[in-house]
CSV table of C-alpha atoms in Angstrom, one decimal:
chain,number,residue,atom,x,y,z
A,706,UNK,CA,74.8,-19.5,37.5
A,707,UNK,CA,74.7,-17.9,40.6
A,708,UNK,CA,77.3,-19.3,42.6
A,709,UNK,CA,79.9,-19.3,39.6
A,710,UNK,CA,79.0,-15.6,39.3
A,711,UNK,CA,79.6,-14.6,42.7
A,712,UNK,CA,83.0,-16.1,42.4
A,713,UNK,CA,83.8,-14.5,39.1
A,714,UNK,CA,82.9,-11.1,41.3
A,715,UNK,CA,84.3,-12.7,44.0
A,716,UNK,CA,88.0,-13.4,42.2
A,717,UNK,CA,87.7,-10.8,39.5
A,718,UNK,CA,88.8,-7.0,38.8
A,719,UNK,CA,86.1,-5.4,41.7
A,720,UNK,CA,86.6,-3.3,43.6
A,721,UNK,CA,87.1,-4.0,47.4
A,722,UNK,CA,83.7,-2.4,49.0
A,723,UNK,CA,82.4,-4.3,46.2
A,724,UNK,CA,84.0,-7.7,47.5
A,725,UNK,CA,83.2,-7.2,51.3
A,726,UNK,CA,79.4,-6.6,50.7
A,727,UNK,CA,79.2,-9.9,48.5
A,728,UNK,CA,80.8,-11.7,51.4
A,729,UNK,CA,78.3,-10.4,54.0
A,730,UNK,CA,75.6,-11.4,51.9
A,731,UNK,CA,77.1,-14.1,51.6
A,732,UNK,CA,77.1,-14.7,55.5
A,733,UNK,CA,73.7,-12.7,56.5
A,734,UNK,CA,71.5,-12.7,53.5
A,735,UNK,CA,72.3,-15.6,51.1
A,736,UNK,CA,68.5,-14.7,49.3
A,737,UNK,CA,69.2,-11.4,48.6
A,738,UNK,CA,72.7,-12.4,47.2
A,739,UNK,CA,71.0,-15.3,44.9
A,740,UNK,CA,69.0,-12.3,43.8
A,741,UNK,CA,71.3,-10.3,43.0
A,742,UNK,CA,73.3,-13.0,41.3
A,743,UNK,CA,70.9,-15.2,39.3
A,744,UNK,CA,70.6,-13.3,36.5
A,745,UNK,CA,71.7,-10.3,33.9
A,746,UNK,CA,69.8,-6.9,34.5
A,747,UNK,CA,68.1,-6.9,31.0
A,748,UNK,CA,68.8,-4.1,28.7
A,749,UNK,CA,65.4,-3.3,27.3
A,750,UNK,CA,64.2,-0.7,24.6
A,751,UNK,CA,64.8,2.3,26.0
A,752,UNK,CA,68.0,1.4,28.7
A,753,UNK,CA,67.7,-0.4,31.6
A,754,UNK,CA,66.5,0.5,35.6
A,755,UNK,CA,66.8,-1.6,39.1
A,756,UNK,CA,67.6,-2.3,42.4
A,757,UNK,CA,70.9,-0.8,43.1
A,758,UNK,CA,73.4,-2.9,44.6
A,759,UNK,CA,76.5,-5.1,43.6
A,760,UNK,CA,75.6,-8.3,41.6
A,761,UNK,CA,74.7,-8.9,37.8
A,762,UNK,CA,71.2,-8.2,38.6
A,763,UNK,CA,71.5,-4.6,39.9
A,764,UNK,CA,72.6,-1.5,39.2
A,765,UNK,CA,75.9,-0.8,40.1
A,766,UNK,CA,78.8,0.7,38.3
A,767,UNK,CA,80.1,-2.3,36.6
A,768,UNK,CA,76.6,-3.3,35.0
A,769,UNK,CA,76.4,0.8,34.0
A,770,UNK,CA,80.4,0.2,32.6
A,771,UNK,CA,79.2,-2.7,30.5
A,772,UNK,CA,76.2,-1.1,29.3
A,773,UNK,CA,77.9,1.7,28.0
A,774,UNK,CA,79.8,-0.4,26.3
A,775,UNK,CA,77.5,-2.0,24.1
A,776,UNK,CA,76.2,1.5,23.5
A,777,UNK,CA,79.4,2.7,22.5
A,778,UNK,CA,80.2,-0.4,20.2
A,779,UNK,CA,76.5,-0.1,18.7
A,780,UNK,CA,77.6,3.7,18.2
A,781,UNK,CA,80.4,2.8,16.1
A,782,UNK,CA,78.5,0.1,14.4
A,783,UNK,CA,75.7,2.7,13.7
A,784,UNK,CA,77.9,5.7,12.6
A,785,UNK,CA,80.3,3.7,10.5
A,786,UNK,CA,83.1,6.5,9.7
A,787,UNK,CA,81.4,9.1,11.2
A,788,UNK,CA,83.8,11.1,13.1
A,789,UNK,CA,84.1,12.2,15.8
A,790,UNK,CA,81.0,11.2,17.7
A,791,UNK,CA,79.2,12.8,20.8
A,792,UNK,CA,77.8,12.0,23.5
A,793,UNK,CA,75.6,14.0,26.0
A,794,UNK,CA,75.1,12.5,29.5
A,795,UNK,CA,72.6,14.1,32.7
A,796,UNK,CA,71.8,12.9,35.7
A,797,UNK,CA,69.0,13.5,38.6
A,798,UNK,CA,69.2,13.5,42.6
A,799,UNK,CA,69.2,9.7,43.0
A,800,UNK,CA,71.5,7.6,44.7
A,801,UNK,CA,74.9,7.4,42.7
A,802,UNK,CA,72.9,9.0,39.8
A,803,UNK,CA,76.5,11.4,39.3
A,804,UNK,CA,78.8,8.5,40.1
A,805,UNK,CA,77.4,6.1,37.6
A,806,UNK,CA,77.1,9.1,35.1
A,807,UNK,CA,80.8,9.9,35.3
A,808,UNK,CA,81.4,5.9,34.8
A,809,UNK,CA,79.0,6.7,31.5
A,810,UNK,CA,81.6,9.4,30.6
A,811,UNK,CA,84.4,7.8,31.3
A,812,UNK,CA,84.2,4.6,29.4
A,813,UNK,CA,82.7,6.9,26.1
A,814,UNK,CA,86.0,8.3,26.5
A,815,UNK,CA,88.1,5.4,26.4
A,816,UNK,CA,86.2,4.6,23.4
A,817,UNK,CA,87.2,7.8,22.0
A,818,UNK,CA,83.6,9.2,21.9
A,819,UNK,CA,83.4,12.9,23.3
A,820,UNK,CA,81.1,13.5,25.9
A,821,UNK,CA,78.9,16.2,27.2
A,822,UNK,CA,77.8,15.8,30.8
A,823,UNK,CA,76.2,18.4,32.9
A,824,UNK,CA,78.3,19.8,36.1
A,825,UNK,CA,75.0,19.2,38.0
A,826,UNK,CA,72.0,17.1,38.2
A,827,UNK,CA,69.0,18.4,35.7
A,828,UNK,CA,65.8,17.2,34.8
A,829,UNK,CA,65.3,14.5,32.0
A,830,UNK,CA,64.4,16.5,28.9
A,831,UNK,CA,68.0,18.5,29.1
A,832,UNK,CA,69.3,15.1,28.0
A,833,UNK,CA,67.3,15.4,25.4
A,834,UNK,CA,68.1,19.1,24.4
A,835,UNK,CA,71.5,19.1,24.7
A,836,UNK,CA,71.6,15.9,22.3
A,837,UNK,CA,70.0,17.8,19.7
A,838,UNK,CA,71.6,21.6,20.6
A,839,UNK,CA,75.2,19.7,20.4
A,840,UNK,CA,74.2,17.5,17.6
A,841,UNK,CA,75.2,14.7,19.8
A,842,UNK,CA,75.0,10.9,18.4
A,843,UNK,CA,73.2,10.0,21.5
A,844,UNK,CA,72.3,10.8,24.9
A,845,UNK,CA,72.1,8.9,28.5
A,846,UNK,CA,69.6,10.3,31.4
A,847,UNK,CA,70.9,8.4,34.9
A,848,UNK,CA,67.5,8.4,35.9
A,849,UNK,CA,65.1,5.5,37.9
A,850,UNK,CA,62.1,8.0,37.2
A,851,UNK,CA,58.9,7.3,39.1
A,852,UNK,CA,60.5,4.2,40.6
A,853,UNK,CA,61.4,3.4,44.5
A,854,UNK,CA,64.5,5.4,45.9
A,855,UNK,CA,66.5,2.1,46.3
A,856,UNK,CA,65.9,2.0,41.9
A,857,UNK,CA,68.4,4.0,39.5
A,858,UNK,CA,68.0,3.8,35.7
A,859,UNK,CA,69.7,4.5,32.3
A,860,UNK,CA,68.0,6.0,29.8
A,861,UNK,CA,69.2,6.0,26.1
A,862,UNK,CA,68.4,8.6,23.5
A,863,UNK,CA,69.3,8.9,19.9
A,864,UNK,CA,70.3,11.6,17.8
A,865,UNK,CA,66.9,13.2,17.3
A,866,UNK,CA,66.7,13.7,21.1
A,867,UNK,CA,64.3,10.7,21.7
A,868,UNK,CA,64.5,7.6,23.3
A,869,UNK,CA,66.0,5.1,20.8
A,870,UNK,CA,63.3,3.3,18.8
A,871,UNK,CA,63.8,0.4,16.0
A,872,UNK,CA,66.3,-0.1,14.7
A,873,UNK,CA,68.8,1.3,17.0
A,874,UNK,CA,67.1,0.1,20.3
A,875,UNK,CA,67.4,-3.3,19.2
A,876,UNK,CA,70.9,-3.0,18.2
A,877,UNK,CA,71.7,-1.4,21.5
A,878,UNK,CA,70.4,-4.3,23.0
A,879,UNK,CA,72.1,-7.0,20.7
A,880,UNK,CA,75.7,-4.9,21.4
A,881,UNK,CA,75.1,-4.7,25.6
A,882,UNK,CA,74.3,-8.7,25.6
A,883,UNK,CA,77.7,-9.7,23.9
A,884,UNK,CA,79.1,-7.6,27.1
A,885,UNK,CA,80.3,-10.6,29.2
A,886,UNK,CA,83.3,-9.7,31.1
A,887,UNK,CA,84.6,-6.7,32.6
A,888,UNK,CA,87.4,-7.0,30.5
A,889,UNK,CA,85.4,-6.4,27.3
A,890,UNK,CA,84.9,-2.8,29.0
A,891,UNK,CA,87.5,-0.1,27.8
C-alpha cells in the first residue's frame, strides 16, 4: 500500500513542494514516510484531526480537498432538492488552519454549495452560531483543539449547530471513504 501510494503522490496531480518533501523523506526519513503513507486518515464521527504533513495519513490540503468532498456529496444526498445549500466555515491560529479552510470553501464552491467563512480566525462555537444565525446546512471548524501544535483538525457540524450525530455522521463517513482519487475532488 505504501509504496504504490507514494508513487500515485509521487506521479499524480500534487503540487511540487508536495513532491520534493516526499522525495526527501524518501531519502532521509523512510519511517516517517511509511507513516505517513500506510494508511487513510480515518474520518470519524465528528471529522477527522492529525499530524500535518503530506501523505494519506496526515493532514494536508488534499486529504482536507477529499474530505470536503464526501461532505459535500453527503450534503446533496441529505438535502435531496433542497436548494441552494450553505455552508459556514471558521478556523483557529493553527498551522494552515486558514489555508486548509479556504480549500474547505473552495471545493463547496465547485460543488455549487455557498459558503460562509469568517475573514479571521475565531473560536469554535462561532462555527456553530453562524450555522444556525445563517441557517447554514452545515458547518466546518479547522480546528486540532487540545491536541499538539504539529495536529490540525476538521470538525463537522450539522444544521442545528452541533457536531453531526447519527444519521448524518455516519453518512459523512460512508461519502468521505468512496473519496479515492483526487480526481473525484471538484
Amino acid at each position: 500500500m505504501t509504496a504504490v501510494a507514494v508513487q500515485n503522490w509521487l506521479q499524480g496531480p500534487f503540487d511540487e513542494a508536495t513532491k520534493r518533501e516526499i522525495e526527501k523523506l524518501q531519502g532521509e526519513n523512510p519511517d516517517l514516510l511509511q507513516d505517513a503513507f500506510y494508511t487513510t486518515l480515518s474520518f470519524g464521527t465528528a471529522g477527522m484531526r492529525g499530524l500535518m504533513g503530506v501523505g494519506t495519513n496526515r493532514m494536508n490540503e488534499y486529504t482536507i480537498r477529499g474530505a470536503t468532498q464526501g461532505l459535500a456529496n453527503y450534503m446533496k444526498l441529505a438535502y435531496g432538492d433542497k436548494k441552494p445549500l450553505h455552508i459556514a466555515v471558521g478556523y483557529d491560529s493553527r498551522h494552515h488552519s486558514k489555508e486548509f479552510a479556504v480549500t474547505v470553501a473552495r471545493v463547496m464552491a465547485a460543488n455549487g454549495i455557498g459558503t460562509y467563512i469568517f475573514k479571521h480566525l475565531r473560536p469554535t462555537p462561532l462555527v456553530s452560531f453562524l450555522c444556525r444565525y445563517k441557517k447554514c446546512d452545515a458547518g466546518v471548524m479547522i480546528t486540532a483543539s487540545h491536541n499538539p501544535p504539529d495536529y490540525n483538525g476538521y470538525k463537522v457540524y450539522w444544521n442545528d449547530g452541533g457536531q453531526v450525530l447519527p444519521p448524518h455522521d455516519k453518512g459523512i463517513m460512508e461519502e468521505v471513504a468512496k473519496i479515492k482519487e483526487l480526481a473525484e475532488v471538484q
